[in-house]
């Protein structure tokens, strides 16, 4: 299998955001955020996935992913969360993607080829594409099966995408402002409250340099 | 087809050949793990090779023709992938299903490629499937070249060898789907069946439209598949019918001269020529038909002239060569080119006629017929030209006196006079009995001889000049072969020119048998017109006069020489030439102005002078076959198709316009010496030696022409990759690739030393193994005339620039003191550098080398009065340290000496560039240390001893300094910068590098650089450092026999630098590699360092089962808890931790509970342990800010 000869941080991030897009679509489908009929069957990572065919939804997701990608490229992101709110805007579920272990790359080196030396000094492949696809497939499988472990959501839920920055990260404020800054203590799901959450691990992906963990947090008191 | 391809595919081949398969118990038959795609794929490939190995083992009876071939099939093919695969493997080849890289295989089989792939695969061996099929059918590996899928590019001309001449041919190839079906395996099988049905025994191989060599060439080929075996067979056969074939031939020949019809029962392979009637004509080596001796008697040294042209004859030599005969063909095939040559040369007779023989060149040029013909012709031409020029000049003067100046719009009358089949006609004078029979002139009746000229009866059979004898005999079996008659030609030519000059016109000689004459003035004088006014009667009179002149001249020539000439008359050179075509044979024709357009219009374009089939082909492509079609085309179109010069010329030609003037002299543009016969080398020394000889020859010729040149071009013919080692023609060059390179010399020269140096350097840069060389030529261009009489000696008269007597490099002796500045002779030194041989006493040897290497180094114990005898010893050693350090020698040296050398190599600050050479003695060692950077023939300017300089006479000093200034000229500078050497990064240099150093030298310099210490490196500016390192890496690669990427990398580096300068950050970044920091090790469990979930489960299970009845130990629980906590916090795999906990929970709940035998206490202990572990994991999750884990 040929490896991408020019694996850069940018391609790494692109792989991840692609996955994230697919994951969001899947979540929206599995959690019945939108009517099931509005989803198309598609194939990604050699796995049957669902894709919303509503142009606005797609647009929103793409915009959100683009914003996430921008932040990822700054190496400032700790976690990416897909949060599902109830009708009265109480977060009830969070799909977390912990990307803190992506390599920290200086913005000037975005297009520099990444290389990791094995123990014997030989370069080892950064992202074995075949492995990555398998890992993503497994993760998608887990996500698709999340309905089995999660309680059904109430009617009229909505969702959003959030990122948690690394402590040293500069918040992306300024114009245009795609993100709403929130202080950690004000965040509904952090601090004291997290003990009330149940965590369902999804999967830790480790395909070469593409290392991230995903889990689902469910608010216990959500009704 | 670089070595890269070879290297990688060789590895693959070895691996495949070494692949064995015993049973299905191997590792590759294990299951694959999750995420182990690479493993899975690796195994798959092994298994595929297992199948192949088995297949190969089953087909032991098949010939291993594809041994050493590794194939991959791309795309749809006929026969199918499966069939091809089976064929390749059965016949000993390797097959790769999955191509990891293009270099993995030796051949990629494809019928057709997409344009993108065509581009990508351009440099690889892409062959048609027919190659496999045909090779299997033929029972041997056919050259893949004829089955190319991807050519060198559509527009690219392909060099071919036709009848021994190098020809370029447009690479026009039909490609399409038809081709595949027509040549496909299935079709051919079908055809074969049909053929069988029709009981036609002649089996014809499918013809391949993709062959790059035209069909006729193959037909003309002597032995299309020259093999030693065939020659042995031939030898055996001929030994059998020795009586019939060998001895009687001479008898037969003489008989034949008398009676040509009686010999029909045993037709000789070629029709023998008539015995010469007159043996007295010699003087020049005339190739008389010699009675052929039997091979057994053939011990006289081979005359290359004969061997060169008569494969028949020479095959006997090769076949008699015991050395070659004793070897099996397979052995021959495995030898390297050098070994092969050595074997070939081991036969003294062969050796004698190759370049290795010291007298080869002399002999070659003395006896080579081609050379003889061409030089003789040129000489004669020059002579006659001089004569004509002299005469016409005086005529012109007279005419000018008569005020008969050329007026604008004047009518012209140009005659083109040409002998009818000159050689044949003159030769036929001796054999008048053949005058109306087809006859040709050639050097022999061997089928490999080339026809120099043929008479008109022969032409009726389709025989043409330049045709091979064999072809001619096919066309006309009773053709007579006449020998050359050089004195006769010369005489005839002289008489011819006498007659031509007698006409009184302005004469321009075209060749020995051809001349252009401008007779306008005579015509005008006769008719009393001025040539401008339209006066019907006058024009008519002029034309009549022209015809009259022509007729008279023809009569005169016929009378004097007995040969017919034809004359074409027209208004300009073009029209005269065109008219001549109509006049032939033995006639004359005047093309009158009113019929010009009509006449030309009906000619084919190829009949125009200067238009042969290459231009003709292009014109046909744009729809012009006749000249009148050409007129339809716009000038722009022609210029676009043919280029500005030819296009415009043709545009005018089509309208009968030709601006060439009779009497225009063509100035000689180049002088060359080339040898492409008998070139067989065993080693590099022989090559170098030969270059000396060849350059000597070139020098001789330059002197003869009284010119010197500024550009030296070297052409090298190298055996084509798939060409046999022994070409059809004995010691000929066979099929070759031709490469050439030019170097611009700073000063025009004709000196052998300079030529040799440059030539050897270029030869090295080609990097061709000596055994593969088949032809070498050197050519001098950008000629400048030499002012005769500047000096008296041969050396001096050649230069407007006088040279100082330079010392020649004497590496084995202490240098002789030279009064003036001395110069080492680079060329010889390169070959004789004793360092290479004398490793054990390097320092001493180096001292000598140093002395001879370094001009002006004051190691002169013999002459203590020289002011510069004292060496400033700053280095603490009495040895003069060499400046050009051979790294291998350096490596052998003790540490302390090495460090000294290294110090020396590191350049110190250069002396300020002196306006005059004023470097003080103290600065000298330093500048000397610098001298490896400027590996030039000249000593560094700073090295000039000022005292010596002062002692010189004024003019000599001025000249020395002038020489330096001259070298600073911008033209040279460019070269110097190009070869930017790493050792002296500073911009200010007292002397720029002027001459391109030998490539090897540069390599050596880079090697010496290999010892550059990091301090120095660190002190360099960033870009220079990168370059230094790149160069070092290159040198290493080259030494390691790696790929020569130097050019590539240099250009890349340059590009890189340029880009950087323009601020293109991104491109620069792409070149860099960001090496990621090593990832922190995963936390591991127990001393077995378990990390994977299945292993962990297994361990936990074992642990539980072991202690199911007594409960877990405290520390084990803590350890597992801590580990899982680490998994959550450090490895960040909550899922894994959760899975382990759940697993333990299941064990405790189900397995423990299920057994029932477990003690209550133990069960409680386990439950408590489980709880603690759970808590630990939860705590860890809390640390990460996670909620409560669902731990089942």
Tab-separated table of N, CA, C and O in Angstrom, chain B residues 827-913:
chain	number	residue	atom	x	y	z
B	827	UNK	N	45.773	16.749	-17.025
B	827	UNK	CA	45.281	15.550	-17.696
B	827	UNK	C	46.065	14.313	-17.337
B	827	UNK	O	45.506	13.290	-16.974
B	828	UNK	N	47.352	14.429	-17.403
B	828	UNK	CA	48.150	13.257	-17.132
B	828	UNK	C	48.112	12.907	-15.676
B	828	UNK	O	48.046	11.754	-15.290
B	829	UNK	N	48.132	13.916	-14.892
B	829	UNK	CA	48.176	13.695	-13.457
B	829	UNK	C	46.974	12.890	-13.012
B	829	UNK	O	47.080	12.006	-12.186
B	830	UNK	N	45.877	13.217	-13.602
B	830	UNK	CA	44.659	12.546	-13.189
B	830	UNK	C	44.797	11.047	-13.325
B	830	UNK	O	44.316	10.286	-12.510
B	831	UNK	N	45.450	10.648	-14.382
B	831	UNK	CA	45.541	9.224	-14.614
B	831	UNK	C	46.639	8.585	-13.794
B	831	UNK	O	46.569	7.415	-13.451
B	832	UNK	N	47.654	9.349	-13.485
B	832	UNK	CA	48.828	8.705	-12.918
B	832	UNK	C	49.033	9.009	-11.447
B	832	UNK	O	50.088	8.755	-10.911
B	833	UNK	N	48.087	9.588	-10.885
B	833	UNK	CA	48.212	9.961	-9.488
B	833	UNK	C	48.662	8.777	-8.652
B	833	UNK	O	47.944	7.802	-8.493
B	834	UNK	N	49.856	8.831	-8.138
B	834	UNK	CA	50.350	7.637	-7.450
B	834	UNK	C	49.699	7.414	-6.099
B	834	UNK	O	49.842	6.342	-5.528
B	835	UNK	N	49.000	8.376	-5.622
B	835	UNK	CA	48.361	8.192	-4.321
B	835	UNK	C	47.499	6.954	-4.334
B	835	UNK	O	47.470	6.172	-3.397
B	836	UNK	N	46.869	6.769	-5.411
B	836	UNK	CA	45.891	5.690	-5.481
B	836	UNK	C	46.566	4.338	-5.312
B	836	UNK	O	45.996	3.410	-4.793
B	837	UNK	N	47.769	4.238	-5.784
B	837	UNK	CA	48.438	2.950	-5.702
B	837	UNK	C	49.227	2.819	-4.415
B	837	UNK	O	49.471	1.727	-3.928
B	838	UNK	N	49.635	3.885	-3.912
B	838	UNK	CA	50.641	3.860	-2.879
B	838	UNK	C	50.039	4.306	-1.577
B	838	UNK	O	50.269	5.393	-1.103
B	839	UNK	N	49.290	3.453	-0.997
B	839	UNK	CA	48.581	3.865	0.198
B	839	UNK	C	49.456	3.762	1.430
B	839	UNK	O	49.296	4.485	2.383
B	840	UNK	N	50.413	2.849	1.374
B	840	UNK	CA	51.154	2.569	2.605
B	840	UNK	C	52.087	3.685	2.985
B	840	UNK	O	52.344	3.918	4.155
B	841	UNK	N	52.633	4.357	2.030
B	841	UNK	CA	53.505	5.470	2.368
B	841	UNK	C	52.904	6.735	1.808
B	841	UNK	O	53.463	7.379	0.947
B	842	UNK	N	51.785	7.060	2.337
B	842	UNK	CA	51.047	8.137	1.682
B	842	UNK	C	51.735	9.480	1.788
B	842	UNK	O	51.721	10.261	0.849
B	843	UNK	N	52.325	9.699	2.927
B	843	UNK	CA	52.836	11.043	3.142
B	843	UNK	C	53.948	11.350	2.168
B	843	UNK	O	53.981	12.395	1.535
B	844	UNK	N	54.784	10.380	2.011
B	844	UNK	CA	55.891	10.590	1.109
B	844	UNK	C	55.397	10.767	-0.314
B	844	UNK	O	55.797	11.680	-1.011
B	845	UNK	N	54.560	9.892	-0.658
B	845	UNK	CA	54.044	9.955	-2.019
B	845	UNK	C	53.354	11.276	-2.245
B	845	UNK	O	53.516	11.905	-3.266
B	846	UNK	N	52.655	11.669	-1.244
B	846	UNK	CA	51.907	12.907	-1.393
B	846	UNK	C	52.842	14.080	-1.548
B	846	UNK	O	52.536	15.043	-2.215
B	847	UNK	N	53.952	13.924	-0.948
B	847	UNK	CA	54.876	15.017	-1.067
B	847	UNK	C	55.242	15.227	-2.517
B	847	UNK	O	55.265	16.329	-3.023
B	848	UNK	N	55.487	14.110	-3.171
B	848	UNK	CA	55.835	14.247	-4.586
B	848	UNK	C	54.658	14.775	-5.373
B	848	UNK	O	54.793	15.650	-6.187
B	849	UNK	N	53.586	14.220	-5.070
B	849	UNK	CA	52.397	14.627	-5.815
B	849	UNK	C	52.163	16.105	-5.615
B	849	UNK	O	51.930	16.860	-6.541
B	850	UNK	N	52.303	16.427	-4.378
B	850	UNK	CA	52.084	17.806	-4.020
B	850	UNK	C	52.982	18.695	-4.846
B	850	UNK	O	52.566	19.690	-5.416
B	851	UNK	N	54.214	18.258	-4.910
B	851	UNK	CA	55.173	19.083	-5.608
B	851	UNK	C	54.798	19.237	-7.071
B	851	UNK	O	54.876	20.328	-7.627
B	852	UNK	N	54.358	18.166	-7.624
B	852	UNK	CA	54.046	18.284	-9.040
B	852	UNK	C	52.669	18.875	-9.261
B	852	UNK	O	52.392	19.497	-10.261
B	853	UNK	N	51.839	18.654	-8.286
B	853	UNK	CA	50.501	19.217	-8.403
B	853	UNK	C	50.537	20.717	-8.333
B	853	UNK	O	49.787	21.395	-9.002
B	854	UNK	N	51.363	21.145	-7.417
B	854	UNK	CA	51.264	22.549	-7.092
B	854	UNK	C	52.284	23.337	-7.853
B	854	UNK	O	53.466	23.217	-7.655
B	855	UNK	N	51.791	24.113	-8.690
B	855	UNK	CA	52.714	24.932	-9.452
B	855	UNK	C	53.397	25.898	-8.525
B	855	UNK	O	52.771	26.463	-7.624
B	856	UNK	N	54.628	26.048	-8.755
B	856	UNK	CA	55.331	27.073	-8.024
B	856	UNK	C	55.553	26.792	-6.564
B	856	UNK	O	55.931	27.667	-5.827
B	857	UNK	N	55.332	25.595	-6.131
B	857	UNK	CA	55.626	25.309	-4.742
B	857	UNK	C	57.135	25.244	-4.581
B	857	UNK	O	57.809	24.542	-5.312
B	858	UNK	N	57.610	25.978	-3.681
B	858	UNK	CA	59.064	26.085	-3.624
B	858	UNK	C	59.727	24.907	-2.933
B	858	UNK	O	60.388	25.080	-1.931
B	859	UNK	N	59.549	23.747	-3.397
B	859	UNK	CA	60.329	22.629	-2.883
B	859	UNK	C	61.501	22.468	-3.810
B	859	UNK	O	61.464	21.722	-4.768
B	860	UNK	N	62.484	23.209	-3.567
B	860	UNK	CA	63.580	23.217	-4.536
B	860	UNK	C	64.914	23.146	-3.832
B	860	UNK	O	65.648	24.110	-3.788
B	861	UNK	N	65.185	22.040	-3.265
B	861	UNK	CA	66.450	21.959	-2.552
B	861	UNK	C	67.638	22.107	-3.508
B	861	UNK	O	68.720	22.495	-3.105
B	862	UNK	N	67.431	21.831	-4.733
B	862	UNK	CA	68.530	21.858	-5.685
B	862	UNK	C	68.991	23.277	-5.983
B	862	UNK	O	70.105	23.490	-6.397
B	863	UNK	N	68.148	24.195	-5.720
B	863	UNK	CA	68.474	25.542	-6.148
B	863	UNK	C	68.266	26.500	-4.994
B	863	UNK	O	67.247	27.157	-4.884
B	864	UNK	N	69.224	26.568	-4.133
B	864	UNK	CA	69.026	27.363	-2.910
B	864	UNK	C	68.989	28.853	-3.186
B	864	UNK	O	68.625	29.616	-2.314
B	865	UNK	N	69.364	29.256	-4.342
B	865	UNK	CA	69.399	30.694	-4.579
B	865	UNK	C	68.026	31.263	-4.895
B	865	UNK	O	67.843	32.468	-4.881
B	866	UNK	N	67.103	30.400	-5.168
B	866	UNK	CA	65.770	30.911	-5.461
B	866	UNK	C	65.215	31.570	-4.208
B	866	UNK	O	65.277	30.992	-3.134
B	867	UNK	N	64.691	32.702	-4.358
B	867	UNK	CA	64.249	33.422	-3.153
B	867	UNK	C	63.138	32.700	-2.413
B	867	UNK	O	62.969	32.915	-1.223
B	868	UNK	N	62.419	31.886	-3.056
B	868	UNK	CA	61.254	31.315	-2.398
B	868	UNK	C	61.522	29.919	-1.867
B	868	UNK	O	60.617	29.139	-1.705
B	869	UNK	N	62.798	29.599	-1.660
B	869	UNK	CA	63.050	28.219	-1.260
B	869	UNK	C	62.571	27.960	0.155
B	869	UNK	O	62.301	26.819	0.532
B	870	UNK	N	62.544	28.970	0.993
B	870	UNK	CA	62.160	28.727	2.376
B	870	UNK	C	60.647	28.542	2.473
B	870	UNK	O	59.872	29.327	1.970
B	871	UNK	N	60.341	27.531	3.179
B	871	UNK	CA	58.904	27.296	3.392
B	871	UNK	C	58.579	27.805	4.773
B	871	UNK	O	59.283	27.503	5.726
B	872	UNK	N	57.576	28.506	4.881
B	872	UNK	CA	57.172	28.936	6.199
B	872	UNK	C	56.458	27.778	6.865
B	872	UNK	O	55.373	27.366	6.449
B	873	UNK	N	57.094	27.261	7.892
B	873	UNK	CA	56.538	26.056	8.476
B	873	UNK	C	55.635	26.416	9.638
B	873	UNK	O	56.072	26.644	10.759
B	874	UNK	N	54.405	26.479	9.360
B	874	UNK	CA	53.461	26.858	10.419
B	874	UNK	C	52.722	25.662	10.950
B	874	UNK	O	51.903	25.784	11.842
B	875	UNK	N	53.005	24.541	10.423
B	875	UNK	CA	52.139	23.411	10.727
B	875	UNK	C	52.812	22.381	11.606
B	875	UNK	O	52.210	21.360	11.943
B	876	UNK	N	54.037	22.619	11.982
B	876	UNK	CA	54.669	21.703	12.894
B	876	UNK	C	55.009	20.368	12.270
B	876	UNK	O	55.134	19.374	12.954
B	877	UNK	N	55.125	20.318	11.007
B	877	UNK	CA	55.575	19.071	10.413
B	877	UNK	C	56.524	19.422	9.306
B	877	UNK	O	56.411	20.471	8.672
B	878	UNK	N	57.530	18.550	9.145
B	878	UNK	CA	58.460	18.885	8.080
B	878	UNK	C	57.936	18.460	6.738
B	878	UNK	O	58.501	18.754	5.717
B	879	UNK	N	56.851	17.723	6.758
B	879	UNK	CA	56.302	17.309	5.482
B	879	UNK	C	55.508	18.440	4.872
B	879	UNK	O	54.802	19.156	5.561
B	880	UNK	N	55.661	18.504	3.607
B	880	UNK	CA	54.788	19.444	2.914
B	880	UNK	C	53.426	18.790	2.854
B	880	UNK	O	53.271	17.678	2.358
B	881	UNK	N	52.484	19.447	3.408
B	881	UNK	CA	51.175	18.798	3.471
B	881	UNK	C	50.455	18.946	2.151
B	881	UNK	O	50.457	20.010	1.565
B	882	UNK	N	49.867	17.893	1.745
B	882	UNK	CA	49.161	17.948	0.466
B	882	UNK	C	47.892	18.764	0.608
B	882	UNK	O	47.331	18.889	1.694
B	883	UNK	N	47.507	19.281	-0.450
B	883	UNK	CA	46.289	20.085	-0.401
B	883	UNK	C	45.113	19.358	-0.983
B	883	UNK	O	43.977	19.656	-0.682
B	884	UNK	N	45.404	18.408	-1.816
B	884	UNK	CA	44.287	17.657	-2.378
B	884	UNK	C	44.277	16.311	-1.697
B	884	UNK	O	44.968	15.381	-2.089
B	885	UNK	N	43.574	16.252	-0.654
B	885	UNK	CA	43.675	15.077	0.186
B	885	UNK	C	42.721	14.005	-0.309
B	885	UNK	O	41.537	14.237	-0.442
B	886	UNK	N	43.269	12.884	-0.530
B	886	UNK	CA	42.413	11.751	-0.865
B	886	UNK	C	41.819	11.228	0.438
B	886	UNK	O	42.552	10.876	1.359
B	887	UNK	N	40.545	11.208	0.561
B	887	UNK	CA	39.932	10.827	1.836
B	887	UNK	C	40.291	9.410	2.268
B	887	UNK	O	40.419	9.126	3.458
B	888	UNK	N	40.472	8.545	1.288
B	888	UNK	CA	40.802	7.183	1.669
B	888	UNK	C	42.180	7.149	2.297
B	888	UNK	O	42.445	6.440	3.262
B	889	UNK	N	43.061	7.949	1.742
B	889	UNK	CA	44.389	8.037	2.331
B	889	UNK	C	44.274	8.662	3.698
B	889	UNK	O	44.889	8.210	4.667
B	890	UNK	N	43.488	9.659	3.774
B	890	UNK	CA	43.318	10.380	5.020
B	890	UNK	C	42.853	9.447	6.112
B	890	UNK	O	43.313	9.498	7.250
B	891	UNK	N	41.972	8.566	5.723
B	891	UNK	CA	41.426	7.648	6.711
B	891	UNK	C	42.504	6.721	7.243
B	891	UNK	O	42.446	6.267	8.386
B	892	UNK	N	43.504	6.450	6.439
B	892	UNK	CA	44.548	5.522	6.848
B	892	UNK	C	45.557	6.189	7.778
B	892	UNK	O	46.329	5.527	8.452
B	893	UNK	N	45.561	7.462	7.777
B	893	UNK	CA	46.605	8.184	8.497
B	893	UNK	C	46.380	8.139	9.997
B	893	UNK	O	45.251	7.990	10.470
B	894	UNK	N	47.459	8.280	10.734
B	894	UNK	CA	47.286	8.407	12.190
B	894	UNK	C	46.537	9.682	12.518
B	894	UNK	O	46.547	10.649	11.747
B	895	UNK	N	45.966	9.646	13.689
B	895	UNK	CA	45.058	10.702	14.101
B	895	UNK	C	45.683	12.097	14.009
B	895	UNK	O	45.082	13.017	13.480
B	896	UNK	N	46.922	12.209	14.503
B	896	UNK	CA	47.487	13.557	14.607
B	896	UNK	C	47.737	14.154	13.229
B	896	UNK	O	47.486	15.323	12.992
B	897	UNK	N	48.226	13.312	12.338
B	897	UNK	CA	48.464	13.837	10.989
B	897	UNK	C	47.155	14.228	10.348
B	897	UNK	O	47.038	15.266	9.682
B	898	UNK	N	46.190	13.409	10.635
B	898	UNK	CA	44.894	13.685	10.011
B	898	UNK	C	44.347	15.038	10.463
B	898	UNK	O	43.844	15.821	9.691
B	899	UNK	N	44.515	15.271	11.744
B	899	UNK	CA	43.968	16.536	12.242
B	899	UNK	C	44.685	17.712	11.605
B	899	UNK	O	44.099	18.739	11.318
B	900	UNK	N	45.964	17.503	11.364
B	900	UNK	CA	46.697	18.585	10.722
B	900	UNK	C	46.173	18.832	9.319
B	900	UNK	O	46.009	19.960	8.879
B	901	UNK	N	45.947	17.723	8.669
B	901	UNK	CA	45.430	17.843	7.307
B	901	UNK	C	44.076	18.518	7.311
B	901	UNK	O	43.790	19.363	6.486
B	902	UNK	N	43.281	18.114	8.256
B	902	UNK	CA	41.939	18.680	8.317
B	902	UNK	C	42.017	20.173	8.521
B	902	UNK	O	41.273	20.939	7.932
B	903	UNK	N	42.952	20.543	9.359
B	903	UNK	CA	43.114	21.969	9.597
B	903	UNK	C	43.454	22.690	8.301
B	903	UNK	O	43.015	23.774	8.021
B	904	UNK	N	44.288	21.992	7.573
B	904	UNK	CA	44.732	22.585	6.339
B	904	UNK	C	43.603	22.714	5.338
B	904	UNK	O	43.522	23.667	4.585
B	905	UNK	N	42.782	21.713	5.349
B	905	UNK	CA	41.689	21.728	4.383
B	905	UNK	C	40.743	22.868	4.684
B	905	UNK	O	40.170	23.482	3.809
B	906	UNK	N	40.626	23.128	5.974
B	906	UNK	CA	39.755	24.234	6.321
B	906	UNK	C	40.396	25.528	5.860
B	906	UNK	O	41.496	25.868	6.264
B	907	UNK	N	39.763	26.197	4.999
B	907	UNK	CA	40.417	27.382	4.472
B	907	UNK	C	40.453	28.500	5.499
B	907	UNK	O	39.528	28.658	6.289
B	908	UNK	N	41.548	29.190	5.475
B	908	UNK	CA	41.620	30.352	6.346
B	908	UNK	C	41.339	31.582	5.500
B	908	UNK	O	41.120	31.491	4.309
B	909	UNK	N	41.361	32.699	6.160
B	909	UNK	CA	40.979	33.923	5.449
B	909	UNK	C	41.883	34.112	4.250
B	909	UNK	O	43.080	33.907	4.320
B	910	UNK	N	41.306	34.468	3.139
B	910	UNK	CA	42.125	34.614	1.936
B	910	UNK	C	42.900	35.907	1.994
B	910	UNK	O	42.461	36.857	2.645
B	911	UNK	N	44.006	35.921	1.344
B	911	UNK	CA	44.719	37.188	1.302
B	911	UNK	C	43.892	38.157	0.489
B	911	UNK	O	43.149	37.750	-0.392
B	912	UNK	N	43.985	39.408	0.829
B	912	UNK	CA	43.215	40.379	0.039
B	912	UNK	C	43.646	40.278	-1.405
B	912	UNK	O	44.822	40.135	-1.691
B	913	UNK	N	42.703	40.333	-2.290
B	913	UNK	CA	43.050	40.140	-3.700
B	913	UNK	C	44.020	41.207	-4.156
B	913	UNK	O	43.674	42.393	-4.172
